[in-house]
CSV table of C-alpha atoms in Angstrom, one decimal:
chain,number,residue,atom,x,y,z
A,136,MET,CA,104.3,74.9,81.0
A,137,PRO,CA,103.5,78.0,83.1
A,138,SER,CA,106.4,79.4,85.1
A,139,LEU,CA,107.3,81.1,88.4
A,140,LEU,CA,110.1,83.6,88.9
A,141,ILE,CA,112.1,83.0,92.0
A,142,LEU,CA,114.1,86.1,92.9
A,143,ASN,CA,116.8,86.4,95.5
A,144,GLY,CA,118.5,89.6,96.5
A,145,PRO,CA,121.8,90.8,98.0
A,146,ASN,CA,124.0,88.4,99.9
A,147,LEU,CA,121.8,85.4,99.3
A,148,ASN,CA,124.6,84.1,97.0
A,149,LEU,CA,126.5,83.5,100.3
A,150,LEU,CA,123.9,81.1,101.8
A,151,GLY,CA,125.6,78.1,103.3
A,152,GLN,CA,128.5,80.1,104.6
A,153,ARG,CA,127.0,83.4,105.7
A,154,GLU,CA,125.7,83.4,109.3
A,155,PRO,CA,124.6,79.7,109.3
A,156,GLU,CA,123.1,80.1,112.8
A,157,VAL,CA,120.6,82.5,111.2
A,158,TYR,CA,120.3,81.3,107.6
A,159,GLY,CA,121.2,77.6,107.8
A,160,THR,CA,123.8,75.7,105.8
A,161,THR,CA,121.8,75.1,102.6
A,162,THR,CA,123.4,76.9,99.6
A,163,LEU,CA,121.5,79.0,97.1
A,164,ALA,CA,122.2,76.4,94.4
A,165,GLU,CA,120.5,73.8,96.6
A,166,ILE,CA,117.5,76.1,97.2
A,167,GLU,CA,117.2,76.8,93.5
A,168,GLU,CA,117.2,73.0,92.7
A,169,ARG,CA,114.6,72.5,95.4
A,170,CYS,CA,112.4,75.2,94.0
A,171,THR,CA,112.7,73.7,90.5
A,172,VAL,CA,111.7,70.3,91.8
A,173,THR,CA,108.8,71.7,93.8
A,174,ALA,CA,107.5,73.8,91.0
A,175,GLN,CA,107.7,71.0,88.5
A,176,SER,CA,105.8,68.7,90.8
A,177,LEU,CA,103.0,71.2,90.7
A,178,GLY,CA,103.1,71.7,86.9
A,179,TYR,CA,105.2,74.8,86.8
A,180,ASP,CA,108.7,75.7,85.6
A,181,ALA,CA,110.9,77.8,88.0
A,182,GLU,CA,113.2,80.5,86.7
A,183,CYS,CA,115.7,81.4,89.5
A,184,LEU,CA,117.7,84.6,89.6
A,185,GLN,CA,119.9,86.1,92.3
A,186,SER,CA,121.5,89.6,92.2
A,187,ASN,CA,123.2,91.9,94.6
A,188,HIS,CA,122.1,94.8,92.4
A,189,GLU,CA,118.8,96.5,92.9
A,190,GLY,CA,118.3,97.5,89.3
A,191,VAL,CA,118.8,93.9,88.1
A,192,LEU,CA,116.0,92.8,90.4
A,193,VAL,CA,113.8,95.7,89.3
A,194,ASP,CA,114.4,94.7,85.6
A,195,ALA,CA,113.5,91.1,86.4
A,196,ILE,CA,110.3,92.1,88.1
A,197,GLN,CA,109.3,94.3,85.2
A,198,GLY,CA,110.2,91.6,82.7
A,199,ALA,CA,108.0,89.0,84.5
A,200,GLN,CA,104.9,90.5,83.1
A,201,GLY,CA,103.6,88.2,80.3
A,202,GLN,CA,106.4,85.7,81.1
A,203,HIS,CA,105.7,84.4,84.5
A,204,GLY,CA,102.5,83.6,86.5
A,205,GLY,CA,103.9,84.7,89.8
A,206,ILE,CA,107.0,86.0,91.6
A,207,ILE,CA,108.5,84.6,94.8
A,208,LEU,CA,110.7,87.4,96.1
A,209,ASN,CA,113.4,87.1,98.8
A,210,ALA,CA,114.7,90.7,98.5
A,211,GLY,CA,117.1,90.3,101.5
A,212,ALA,CA,118.1,93.7,102.9
A,213,TYR,CA,116.4,95.5,100.0
A,214,THR,CA,113.1,94.6,101.7
A,215,HIS,CA,113.8,97.3,104.3
A,216,THR,CA,115.2,99.9,102.0
A,217,SER,CA,114.0,99.7,98.4
A,218,VAL,CA,111.1,101.8,97.3
A,219,ALA,CA,112.2,100.9,93.7
A,220,LEU,CA,111.5,97.2,94.3
A,221,ARG,CA,108.2,98.1,96.0
A,222,ASP,CA,107.2,100.2,93.0
A,223,ALA,CA,108.2,97.5,90.5
A,224,VAL,CA,106.1,94.9,92.3
A,225,ALA,CA,103.1,97.3,92.4
A,226,GLY,CA,103.6,98.3,88.8
A,227,VAL,CA,103.3,94.9,87.2
A,228,ALA,CA,100.3,92.7,86.9
A,229,VAL,CA,102.1,89.7,88.3
A,230,PRO,CA,101.3,88.5,91.9
A,231,ALA,CA,104.3,88.4,94.3
A,232,ILE,CA,104.9,86.6,97.6
A,233,GLU,CA,107.5,88.1,99.9
A,234,LEU,CA,109.8,85.5,101.5
A,235,HIS,CA,112.5,85.5,104.2
A,236,LEU,CA,114.4,82.5,105.6
A,237,SER,CA,114.6,84.0,109.1
A,238,ASN,CA,111.8,85.5,111.2
A,239,THR,CA,112.5,89.2,110.5
A,240,PHE,CA,110.2,90.2,113.4
A,241,ALA,CA,112.4,88.3,115.9
A,242,ARG,CA,115.5,90.2,114.7
A,243,GLU,CA,116.8,93.7,114.7
A,244,GLU,CA,114.2,96.5,114.8
A,245,PHE,CA,115.1,97.8,111.3
A,246,ARG,CA,114.2,94.4,109.8
A,247,HIS,CA,110.6,94.8,111.1
A,248,GLN,CA,109.8,97.3,108.3
A,249,SER,CA,109.1,96.0,104.8
A,250,TYR,CA,108.4,98.1,101.7
A,251,LEU,CA,107.2,94.9,99.9
A,252,SER,CA,104.5,93.5,102.3
A,253,ALA,CA,101.8,96.1,101.2
A,254,VAL,CA,102.1,95.2,97.6
A,255,SER,CA,102.6,91.4,98.0
A,256,LEU,CA,100.0,88.6,98.2
A,257,GLY,CA,101.5,87.6,101.5
A,258,LEU,CA,104.6,87.1,103.6
A,259,ILE,CA,106.3,83.9,104.5
A,260,CYS,CA,109.2,84.2,107.0
A,261,GLY,CA,110.9,82.2,109.6
A,262,PHE,CA,110.6,78.7,108.1
A,263,GLY,CA,114.1,78.5,106.6
A,264,VAL,CA,114.5,76.7,103.3
A,265,ALA,CA,111.0,75.2,103.7
A,266,GLY,CA,109.6,78.8,103.2
A,267,TYR,CA,110.4,78.5,99.4
A,268,ASP,CA,108.2,75.3,99.2
A,269,LEU,CA,105.5,77.1,101.1
A,270,ALA,CA,105.7,80.1,98.9
A,271,ILE,CA,105.6,78.1,95.7
A,272,ARG,CA,102.6,76.0,96.9
A,273,ALA,CA,100.8,79.2,98.0
A,274,MET,CA,101.4,80.9,94.6
A,275,VAL,CA,100.3,77.9,92.6
A,276,ASP,CA,97.1,77.7,94.8
A,277,HIS,CA,96.5,81.4,94.2
A,278,LEU,CA,97.0,81.1,90.4
A,279,ALA,CA,94.5,78.2,90.3
A,280,ARG,CA,91.7,80.3,91.7
């Protein structure tokens, strides 16, 4: 079965307890389970990884080539700071969708800048946990073309 890589960046391991008014009360484990169920319903496996370390995320993106059909990437704060993640996404022949739980454009000014948007298929933000389902469905649709 083909697979998707679901990557979550720094502090997303704190979902469910970190700023629930912004990020909701769903835990990362619950999101990962939801991603697995959604992907499987569409004929895909989902491999989920979270790391607070930029290099681990870069390694996962590089390792996706030849292993995964697509990447769903919620890079958290690295979205706004990491040229390394941007270059990793640009450097592999694996399509990526940028994802954020909150609407980054309705938040602090520094969150309006993304290094990932220009090298991603698209951006999904502001739909909370449902954004993961939307991203998986969009990726599967893209891969079917």
